[in-house]
CSV table of C-alpha atoms and ligand atoms in Angstrom, one decimal:
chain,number,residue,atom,x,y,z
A,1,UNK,CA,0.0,0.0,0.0
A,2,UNK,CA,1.2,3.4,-0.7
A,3,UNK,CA,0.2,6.6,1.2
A,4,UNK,CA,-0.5,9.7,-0.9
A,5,UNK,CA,0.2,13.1,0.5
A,6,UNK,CA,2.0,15.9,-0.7
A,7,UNK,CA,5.1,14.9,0.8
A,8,UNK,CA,5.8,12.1,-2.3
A,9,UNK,CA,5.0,15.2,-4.8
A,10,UNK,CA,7.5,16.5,-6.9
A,11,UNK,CA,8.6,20.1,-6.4
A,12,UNK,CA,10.6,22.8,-9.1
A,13,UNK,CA,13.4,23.9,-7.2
A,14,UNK,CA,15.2,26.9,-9.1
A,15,UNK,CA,16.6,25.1,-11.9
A,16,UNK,CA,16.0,21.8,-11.0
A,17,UNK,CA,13.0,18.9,-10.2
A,18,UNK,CA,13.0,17.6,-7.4
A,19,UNK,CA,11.4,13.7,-7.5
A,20,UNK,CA,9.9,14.4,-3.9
A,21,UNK,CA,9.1,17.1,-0.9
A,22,UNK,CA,11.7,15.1,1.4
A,23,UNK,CA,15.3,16.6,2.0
A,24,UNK,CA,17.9,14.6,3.5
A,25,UNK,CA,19.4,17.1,6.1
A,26,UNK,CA,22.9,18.1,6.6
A,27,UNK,CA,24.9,15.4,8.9
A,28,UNK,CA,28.6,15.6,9.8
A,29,UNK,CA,29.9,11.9,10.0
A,30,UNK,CA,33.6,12.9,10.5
A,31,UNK,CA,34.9,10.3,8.1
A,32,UNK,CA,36.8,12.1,5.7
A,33,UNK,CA,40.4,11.3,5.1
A,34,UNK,CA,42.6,12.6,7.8
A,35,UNK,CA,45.0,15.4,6.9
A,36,UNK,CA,43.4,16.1,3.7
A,37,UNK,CA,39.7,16.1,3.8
A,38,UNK,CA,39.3,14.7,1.4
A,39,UNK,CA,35.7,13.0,1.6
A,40,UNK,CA,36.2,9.2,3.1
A,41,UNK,CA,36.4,6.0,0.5
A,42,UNK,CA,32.7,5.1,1.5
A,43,UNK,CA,30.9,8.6,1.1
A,44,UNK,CA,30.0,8.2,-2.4
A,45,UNK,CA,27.9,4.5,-1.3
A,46,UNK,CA,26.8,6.6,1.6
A,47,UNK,CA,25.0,9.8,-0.3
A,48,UNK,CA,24.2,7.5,-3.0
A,49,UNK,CA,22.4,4.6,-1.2
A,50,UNK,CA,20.0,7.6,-0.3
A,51,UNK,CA,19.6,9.8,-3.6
A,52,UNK,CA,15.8,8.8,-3.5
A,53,UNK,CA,15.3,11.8,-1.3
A,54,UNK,CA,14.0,14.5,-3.2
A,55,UNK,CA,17.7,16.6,-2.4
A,56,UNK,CA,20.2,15.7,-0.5
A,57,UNK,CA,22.2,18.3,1.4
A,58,UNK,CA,25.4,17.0,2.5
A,59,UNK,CA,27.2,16.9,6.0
A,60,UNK,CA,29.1,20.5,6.5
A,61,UNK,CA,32.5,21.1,4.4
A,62,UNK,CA,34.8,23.5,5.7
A,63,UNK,CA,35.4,26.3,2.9
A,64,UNK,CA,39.0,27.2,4.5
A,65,UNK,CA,41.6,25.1,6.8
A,66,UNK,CA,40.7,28.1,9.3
A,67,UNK,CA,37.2,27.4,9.0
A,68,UNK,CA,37.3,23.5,10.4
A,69,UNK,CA,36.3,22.6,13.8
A,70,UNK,CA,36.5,18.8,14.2
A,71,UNK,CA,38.4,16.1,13.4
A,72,UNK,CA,37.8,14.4,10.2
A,73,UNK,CA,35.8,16.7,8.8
A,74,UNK,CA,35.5,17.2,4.8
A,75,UNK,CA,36.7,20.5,3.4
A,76,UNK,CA,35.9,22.6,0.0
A,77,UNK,CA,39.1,24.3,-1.0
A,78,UNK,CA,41.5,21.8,-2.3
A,79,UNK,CA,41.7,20.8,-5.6
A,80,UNK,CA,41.7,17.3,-4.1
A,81,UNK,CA,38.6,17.4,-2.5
A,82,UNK,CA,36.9,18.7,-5.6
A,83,UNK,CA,38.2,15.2,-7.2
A,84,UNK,CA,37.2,13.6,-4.0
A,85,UNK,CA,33.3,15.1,-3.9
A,86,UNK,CA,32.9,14.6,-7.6
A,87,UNK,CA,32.8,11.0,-6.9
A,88,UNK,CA,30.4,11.4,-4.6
A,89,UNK,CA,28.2,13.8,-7.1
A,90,UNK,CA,28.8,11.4,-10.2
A,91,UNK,CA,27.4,8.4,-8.0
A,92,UNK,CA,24.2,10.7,-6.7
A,93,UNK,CA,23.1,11.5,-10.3
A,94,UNK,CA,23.8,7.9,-11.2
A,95,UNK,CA,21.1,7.2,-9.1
A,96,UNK,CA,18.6,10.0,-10.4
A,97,UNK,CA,19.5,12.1,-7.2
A,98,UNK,CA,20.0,15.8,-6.6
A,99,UNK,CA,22.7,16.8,-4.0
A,100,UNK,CA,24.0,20.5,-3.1
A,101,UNK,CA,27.0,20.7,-0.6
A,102,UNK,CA,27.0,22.6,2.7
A,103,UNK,CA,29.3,25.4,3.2
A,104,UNK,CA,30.7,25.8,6.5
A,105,UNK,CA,33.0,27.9,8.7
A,106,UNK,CA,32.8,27.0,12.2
A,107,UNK,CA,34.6,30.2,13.4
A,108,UNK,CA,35.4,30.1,17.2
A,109,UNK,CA,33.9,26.7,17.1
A,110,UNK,CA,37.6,25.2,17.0
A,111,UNK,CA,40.7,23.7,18.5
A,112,UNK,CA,44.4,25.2,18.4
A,113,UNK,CA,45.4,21.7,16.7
A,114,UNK,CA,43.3,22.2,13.9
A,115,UNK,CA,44.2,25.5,13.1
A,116,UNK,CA,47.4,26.2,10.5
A,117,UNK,CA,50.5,26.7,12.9
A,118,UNK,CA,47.7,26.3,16.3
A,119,UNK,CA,46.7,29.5,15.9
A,120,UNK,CA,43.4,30.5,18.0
A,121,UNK,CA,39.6,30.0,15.8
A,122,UNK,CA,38.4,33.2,14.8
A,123,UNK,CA,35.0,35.1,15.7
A,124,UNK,CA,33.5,38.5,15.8
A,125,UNK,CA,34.6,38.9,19.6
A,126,UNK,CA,37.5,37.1,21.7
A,127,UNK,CA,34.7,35.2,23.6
A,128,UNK,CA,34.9,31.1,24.1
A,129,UNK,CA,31.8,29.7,24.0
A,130,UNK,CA,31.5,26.8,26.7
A,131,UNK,CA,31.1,23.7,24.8
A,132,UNK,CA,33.3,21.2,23.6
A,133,UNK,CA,34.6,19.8,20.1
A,134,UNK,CA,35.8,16.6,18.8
A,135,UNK,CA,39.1,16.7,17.7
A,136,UNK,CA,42.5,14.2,18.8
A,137,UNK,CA,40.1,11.1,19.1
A,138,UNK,CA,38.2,12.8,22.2
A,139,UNK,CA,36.0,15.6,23.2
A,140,UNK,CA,38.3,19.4,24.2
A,141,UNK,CA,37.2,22.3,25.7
A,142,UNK,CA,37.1,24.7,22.5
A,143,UNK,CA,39.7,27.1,22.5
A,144,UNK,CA,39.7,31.2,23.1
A,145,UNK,CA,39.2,32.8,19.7
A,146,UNK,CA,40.8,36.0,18.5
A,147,UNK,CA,38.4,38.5,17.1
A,148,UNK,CA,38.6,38.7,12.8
A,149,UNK,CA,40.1,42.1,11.6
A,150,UNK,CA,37.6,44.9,9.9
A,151,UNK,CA,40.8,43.8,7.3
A,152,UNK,CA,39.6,40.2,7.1
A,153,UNK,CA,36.2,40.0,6.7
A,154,UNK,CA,37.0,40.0,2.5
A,155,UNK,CA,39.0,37.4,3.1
A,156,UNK,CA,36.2,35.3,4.7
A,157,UNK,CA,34.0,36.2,1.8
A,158,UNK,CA,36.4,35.3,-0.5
A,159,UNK,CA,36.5,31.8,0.8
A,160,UNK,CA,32.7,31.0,0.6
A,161,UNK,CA,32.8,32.4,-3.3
A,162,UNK,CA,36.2,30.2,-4.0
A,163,UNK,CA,34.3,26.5,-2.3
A,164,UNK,CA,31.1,27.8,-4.0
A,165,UNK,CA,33.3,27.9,-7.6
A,166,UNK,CA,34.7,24.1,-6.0
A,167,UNK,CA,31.2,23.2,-5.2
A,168,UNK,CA,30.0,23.7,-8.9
A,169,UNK,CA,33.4,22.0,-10.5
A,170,UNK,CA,32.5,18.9,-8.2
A,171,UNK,CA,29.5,18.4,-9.9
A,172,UNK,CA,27.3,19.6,-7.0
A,173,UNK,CA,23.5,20.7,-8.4
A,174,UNK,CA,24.0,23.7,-5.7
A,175,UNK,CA,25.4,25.2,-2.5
A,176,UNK,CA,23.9,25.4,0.9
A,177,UNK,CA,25.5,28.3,3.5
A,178,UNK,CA,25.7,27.3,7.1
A,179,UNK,CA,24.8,30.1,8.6
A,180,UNK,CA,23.1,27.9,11.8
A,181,UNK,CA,24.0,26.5,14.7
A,182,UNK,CA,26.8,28.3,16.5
A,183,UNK,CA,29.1,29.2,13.7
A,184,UNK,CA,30.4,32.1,12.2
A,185,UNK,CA,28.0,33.6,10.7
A,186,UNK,CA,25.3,33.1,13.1
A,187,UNK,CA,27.9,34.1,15.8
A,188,UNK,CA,27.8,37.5,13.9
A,189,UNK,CA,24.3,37.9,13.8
A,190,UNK,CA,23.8,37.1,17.4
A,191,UNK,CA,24.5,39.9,20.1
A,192,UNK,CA,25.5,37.1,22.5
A,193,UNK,CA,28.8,36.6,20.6
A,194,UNK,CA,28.7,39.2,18.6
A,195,UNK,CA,30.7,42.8,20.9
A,196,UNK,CA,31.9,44.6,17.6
A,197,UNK,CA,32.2,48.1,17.6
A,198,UNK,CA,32.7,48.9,13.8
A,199,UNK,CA,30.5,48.0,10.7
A,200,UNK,CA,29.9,44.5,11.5
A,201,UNK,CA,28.4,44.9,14.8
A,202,UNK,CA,26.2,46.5,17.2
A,203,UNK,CA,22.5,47.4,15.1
A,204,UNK,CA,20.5,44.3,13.9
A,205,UNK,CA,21.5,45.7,9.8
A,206,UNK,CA,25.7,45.5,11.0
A,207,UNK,CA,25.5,41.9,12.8
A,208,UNK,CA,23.6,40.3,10.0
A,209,UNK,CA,25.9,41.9,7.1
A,210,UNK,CA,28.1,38.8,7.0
A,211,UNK,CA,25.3,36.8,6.6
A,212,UNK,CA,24.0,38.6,3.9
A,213,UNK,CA,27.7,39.4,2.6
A,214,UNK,CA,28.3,35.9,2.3
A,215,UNK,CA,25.1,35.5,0.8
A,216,UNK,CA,25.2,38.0,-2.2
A,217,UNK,CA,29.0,36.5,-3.0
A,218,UNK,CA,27.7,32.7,-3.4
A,219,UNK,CA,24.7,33.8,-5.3
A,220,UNK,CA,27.3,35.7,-7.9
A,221,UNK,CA,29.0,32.6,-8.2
A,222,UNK,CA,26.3,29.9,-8.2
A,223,UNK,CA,22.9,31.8,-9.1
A,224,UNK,CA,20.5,32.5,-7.0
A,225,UNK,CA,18.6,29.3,-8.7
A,226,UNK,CA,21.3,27.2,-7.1
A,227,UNK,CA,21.4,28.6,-3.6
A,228,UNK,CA,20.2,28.0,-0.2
A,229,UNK,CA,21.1,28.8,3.2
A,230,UNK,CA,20.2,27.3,6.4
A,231,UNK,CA,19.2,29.4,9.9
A,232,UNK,CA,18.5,28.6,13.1
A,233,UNK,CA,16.7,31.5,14.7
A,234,UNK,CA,16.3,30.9,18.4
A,235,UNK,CA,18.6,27.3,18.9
A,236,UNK,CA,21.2,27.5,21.7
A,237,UNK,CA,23.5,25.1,20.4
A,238,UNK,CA,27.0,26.2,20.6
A,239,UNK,CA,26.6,28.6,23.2
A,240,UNK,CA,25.2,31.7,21.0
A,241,UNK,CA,22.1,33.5,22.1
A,242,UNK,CA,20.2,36.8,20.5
A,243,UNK,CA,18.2,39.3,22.7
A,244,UNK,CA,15.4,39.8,19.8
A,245,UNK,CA,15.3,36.9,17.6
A,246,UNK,CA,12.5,37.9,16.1
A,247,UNK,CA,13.4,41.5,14.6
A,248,UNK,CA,17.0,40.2,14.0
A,249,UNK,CA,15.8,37.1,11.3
A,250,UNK,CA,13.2,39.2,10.1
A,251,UNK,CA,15.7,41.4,9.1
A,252,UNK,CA,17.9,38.4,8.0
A,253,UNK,CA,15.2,37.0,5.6
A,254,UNK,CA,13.8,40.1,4.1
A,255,UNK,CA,18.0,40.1,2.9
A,256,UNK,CA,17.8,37.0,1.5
A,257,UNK,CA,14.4,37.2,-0.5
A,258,UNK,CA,16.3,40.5,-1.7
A,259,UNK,CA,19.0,38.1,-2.8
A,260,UNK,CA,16.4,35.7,-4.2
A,261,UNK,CA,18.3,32.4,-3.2
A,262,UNK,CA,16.0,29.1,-3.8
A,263,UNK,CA,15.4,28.0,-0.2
A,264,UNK,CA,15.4,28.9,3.6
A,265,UNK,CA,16.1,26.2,5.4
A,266,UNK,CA,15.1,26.7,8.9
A,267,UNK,CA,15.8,24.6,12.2
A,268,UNK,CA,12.6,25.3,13.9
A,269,UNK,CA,13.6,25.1,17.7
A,270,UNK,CA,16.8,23.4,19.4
A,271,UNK,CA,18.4,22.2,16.7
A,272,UNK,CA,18.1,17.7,17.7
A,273,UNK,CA,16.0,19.4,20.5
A,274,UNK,CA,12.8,20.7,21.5
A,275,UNK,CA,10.7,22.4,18.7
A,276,UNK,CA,9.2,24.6,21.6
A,277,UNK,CA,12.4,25.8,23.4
A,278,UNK,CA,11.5,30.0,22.9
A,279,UNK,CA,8.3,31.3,21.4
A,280,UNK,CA,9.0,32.8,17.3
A,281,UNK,CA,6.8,32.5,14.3
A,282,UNK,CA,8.3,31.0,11.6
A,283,UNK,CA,5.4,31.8,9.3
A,284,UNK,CA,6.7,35.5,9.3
A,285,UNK,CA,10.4,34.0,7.9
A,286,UNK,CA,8.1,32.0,5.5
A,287,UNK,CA,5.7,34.8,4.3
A,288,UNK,CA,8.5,37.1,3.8
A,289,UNK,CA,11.0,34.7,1.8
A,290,UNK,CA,10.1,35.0,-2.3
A,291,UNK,CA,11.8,31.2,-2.2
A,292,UNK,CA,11.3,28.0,-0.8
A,293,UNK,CA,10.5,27.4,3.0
A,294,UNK,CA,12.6,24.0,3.9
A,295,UNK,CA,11.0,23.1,7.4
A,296,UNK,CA,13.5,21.1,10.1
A,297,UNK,CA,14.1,19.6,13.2
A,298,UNK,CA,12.4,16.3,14.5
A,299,UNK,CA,9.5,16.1,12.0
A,300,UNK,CA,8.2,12.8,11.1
A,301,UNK,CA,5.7,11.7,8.5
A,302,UNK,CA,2.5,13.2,10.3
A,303,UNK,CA,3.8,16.8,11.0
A,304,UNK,CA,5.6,16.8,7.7
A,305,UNK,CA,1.9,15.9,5.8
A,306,UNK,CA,0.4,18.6,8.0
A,307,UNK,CA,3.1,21.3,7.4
A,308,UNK,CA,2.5,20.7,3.5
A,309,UNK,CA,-1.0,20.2,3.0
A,310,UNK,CA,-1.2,23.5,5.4
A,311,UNK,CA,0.8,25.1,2.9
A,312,UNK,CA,3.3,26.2,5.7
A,313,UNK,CA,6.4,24.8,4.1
A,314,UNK,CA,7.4,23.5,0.8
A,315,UNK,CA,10.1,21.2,1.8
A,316,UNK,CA,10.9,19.0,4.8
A,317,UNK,CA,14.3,18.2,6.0
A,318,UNK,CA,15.0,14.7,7.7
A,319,UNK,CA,18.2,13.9,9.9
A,320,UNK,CA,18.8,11.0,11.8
A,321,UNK,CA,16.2,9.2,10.0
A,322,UNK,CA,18.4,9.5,6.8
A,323,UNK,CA,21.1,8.3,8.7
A,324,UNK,CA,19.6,5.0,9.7
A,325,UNK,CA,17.1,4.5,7.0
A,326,UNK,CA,18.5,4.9,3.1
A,327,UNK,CA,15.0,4.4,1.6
A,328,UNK,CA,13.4,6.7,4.1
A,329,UNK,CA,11.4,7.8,1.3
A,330,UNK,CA,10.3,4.1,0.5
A,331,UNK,CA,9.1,3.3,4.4
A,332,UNK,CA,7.2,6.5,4.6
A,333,UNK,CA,5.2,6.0,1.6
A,334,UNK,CA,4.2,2.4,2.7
A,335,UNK,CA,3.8,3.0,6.1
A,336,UNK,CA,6.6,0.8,6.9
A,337,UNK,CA,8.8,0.5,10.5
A,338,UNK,CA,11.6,2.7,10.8
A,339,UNK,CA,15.3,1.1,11.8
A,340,UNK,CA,16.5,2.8,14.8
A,341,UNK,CA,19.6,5.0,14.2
A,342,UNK,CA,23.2,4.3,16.6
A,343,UNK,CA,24.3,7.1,18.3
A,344,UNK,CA,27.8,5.7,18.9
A,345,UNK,CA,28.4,5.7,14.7
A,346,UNK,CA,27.5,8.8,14.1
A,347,UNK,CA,30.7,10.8,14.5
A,348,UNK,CA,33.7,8.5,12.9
A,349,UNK,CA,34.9,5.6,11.9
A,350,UNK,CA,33.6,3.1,8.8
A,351,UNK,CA,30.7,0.9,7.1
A,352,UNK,CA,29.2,0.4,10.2
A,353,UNK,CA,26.4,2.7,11.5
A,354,UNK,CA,27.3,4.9,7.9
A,355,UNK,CA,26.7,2.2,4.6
A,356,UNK,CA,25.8,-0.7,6.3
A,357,UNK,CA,22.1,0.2,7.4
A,358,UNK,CA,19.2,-1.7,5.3
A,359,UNK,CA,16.7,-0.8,2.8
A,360,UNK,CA,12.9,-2.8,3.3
A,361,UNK,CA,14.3,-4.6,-0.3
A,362,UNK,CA,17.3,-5.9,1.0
A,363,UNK,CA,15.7,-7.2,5.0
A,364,UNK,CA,15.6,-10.8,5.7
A,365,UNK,CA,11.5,-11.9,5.2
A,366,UNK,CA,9.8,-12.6,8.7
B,1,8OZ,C1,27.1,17.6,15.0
B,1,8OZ,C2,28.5,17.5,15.3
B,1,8OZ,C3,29.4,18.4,14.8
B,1,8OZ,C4,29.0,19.4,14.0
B,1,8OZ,C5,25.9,21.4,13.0
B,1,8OZ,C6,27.8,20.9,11.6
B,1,8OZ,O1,25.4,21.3,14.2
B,1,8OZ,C7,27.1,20.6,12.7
B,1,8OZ,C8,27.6,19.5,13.7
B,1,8OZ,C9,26.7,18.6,14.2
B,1,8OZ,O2,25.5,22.2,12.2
């Protein structure tokens, strides 16, 4: 039996057709090759065992060495991990799938011993968040950041439009910008981590100009057709926190509709957490955004039906669902039972927990 809601339609993303309304959701995995980044010998089985999804946004890529903060962690700016990811794009479209690449600075989100020469993370202030990263086999205290130069800041633009160019020659259909979660450009945008006294900080309009920044140089390289972004308005993940959510994203999203970019992906809550941690209306991010709305954070098949039907998103974004169920798209339309996912794979090491998870087709018959 197959159930029929919107969720199985397809949907005309910029350039693109996309087979279905579900979005496999960004997921770091930390198995890329150590010292160059390049993704791991299994990530093209990985992304394509699960190119049914109607896109596929893949785990976070660091667009600079400066912009890493974990171990094992993919990156965008060698000409090695271009070779690397185009395997993994080649494989996708194989398979009928469409697949745009994450681009990621973690700013002060880092660890001396990933940094060139251990130099400290950067960030708009010299603030350490409290919170930990994974780097040396085991969890560390993050280290103090240094705040970025005015100087610099066209140096960190520069690096999103260079991985953006890398994204394209890899083959990738289109580029999402991490601007959730803790990282650099949300640690801009909120006045928690965010102490600047020049152009980049202080009023709503200087805190979210990187974003934007950022924003405007990806959609010269890419089109607007071919890019997203990805927010996360009121999570507390990595320590950052905003006095006025509210006015600040509105202000964010009225940017990025400027900009025209093809989606707004938004993590509605704690991002893995509760979807009701601090009151905001997301309808007003959705009714102001000319694009499409890509709804996240702990949806399953119900909500996701009701979001669509209700017309309050176009797309839905899945995480560990993808991670433990390849044909996620396949169970949900029959109504079948989910596999469980393993917390202990989901940061490192090889086939298990990562390629070895199976589809209904391929389970031993009751
Ligand atoms: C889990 C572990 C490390 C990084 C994010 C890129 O939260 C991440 C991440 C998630 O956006």
């Amino acid at each position: 039996m197959s159930r029929s809601t919107k969720l199985f339609e397809t949907y005309k993303l910029g350039p693109i057709t996309l087979a279905n309304r579900l979005v496999m959701a960004p997921l770091t995995r930390n198995r890329a090759v150590p010292g160059t980044f390049v993704p791991g010998p299994l990530a093209a089985d990985y992304y394509a065992q699960r190119a049914s999804a109607g896109l596929l946004i893949t785990e976070a890529s660091q667009v600079s060495q400066q912009g890493q903060g974990y171990q094992d962690t993919p990156g965008i700016y060698s000409k090695e991990q271009v070779a690397g990811w185009r395997k993994v794009t080649d494989k996708v479209h194989e398979r009928g799938g469409k697949i745009f690449i994450q681009l990621w600075h973690v700013g002060r989100i880092s660890h001396v011993d990933l940094q060139a020469n251990g130099a400290a993370p950067v960030a708009p202030s010299a603030i350490r968040a409290k919170g930990k990263t994974f780097v040396n086999g085991g969890f560390a205290d993050v280290s103090e950041p240094r705040a970025l130069e005015l100087s610099e800041i066209p140096g960190i633009i520069d690096d999103f439009k260079r991985a953006t160019k890398n994204a394209l020659d890899a083959g990738f259909d289109g580029v999402e910008i991490h601007g959730a979660n803790g990282y650099l450009l949300e640690q801009f945008a909120k006045d928690g981590a965010n102490k600047r006294t020049d152009a980049y900080g202080g009023s709503i309009e200087n805190r979210a100009k990187l974003m934007l920044e950022v924003s405007k140089a990806v959609v010269a390289e890419a089109g607007a057709g071919r890019t997203g972004i990805r927010i996360s308005p009121v999570t507390p993940a990595n320590d950052v926190s905003d006095s006025n959510p509210q006015a600040l994203y509105d202000h964010i999203v009225d940017g990025l509709s400027a900009l025209k970019l093809v989606y707004l992906h938004v993590v509605e809550g704690a991002t893995g957490g509760p979807r009701d941690i601090a009151p905001f209306d997301y309808a007003s991010l959705r009714n102001r955004f000319s694009g499409a709305y890509v709804a996240n954070n702990g949806y399953d098949f119900e909500l996701a039906s009701k979001v669509l039907e209700a017309n309050a998103a176009d797309l839905i974004a899945f995480g560990k669902p993808f991670i433990s169920n390849p044909d996620l798209v396949e169970r949900l339309k029959q109504g079948a039972a989910l596999n469980d996912w393993d917390k202990n794979t989901f940061y490192g090491g090889g086939a298990k927990g990562y390629t070895d998870y199976l589809t209904l087709a391929a389970e031993p018959a009751e």
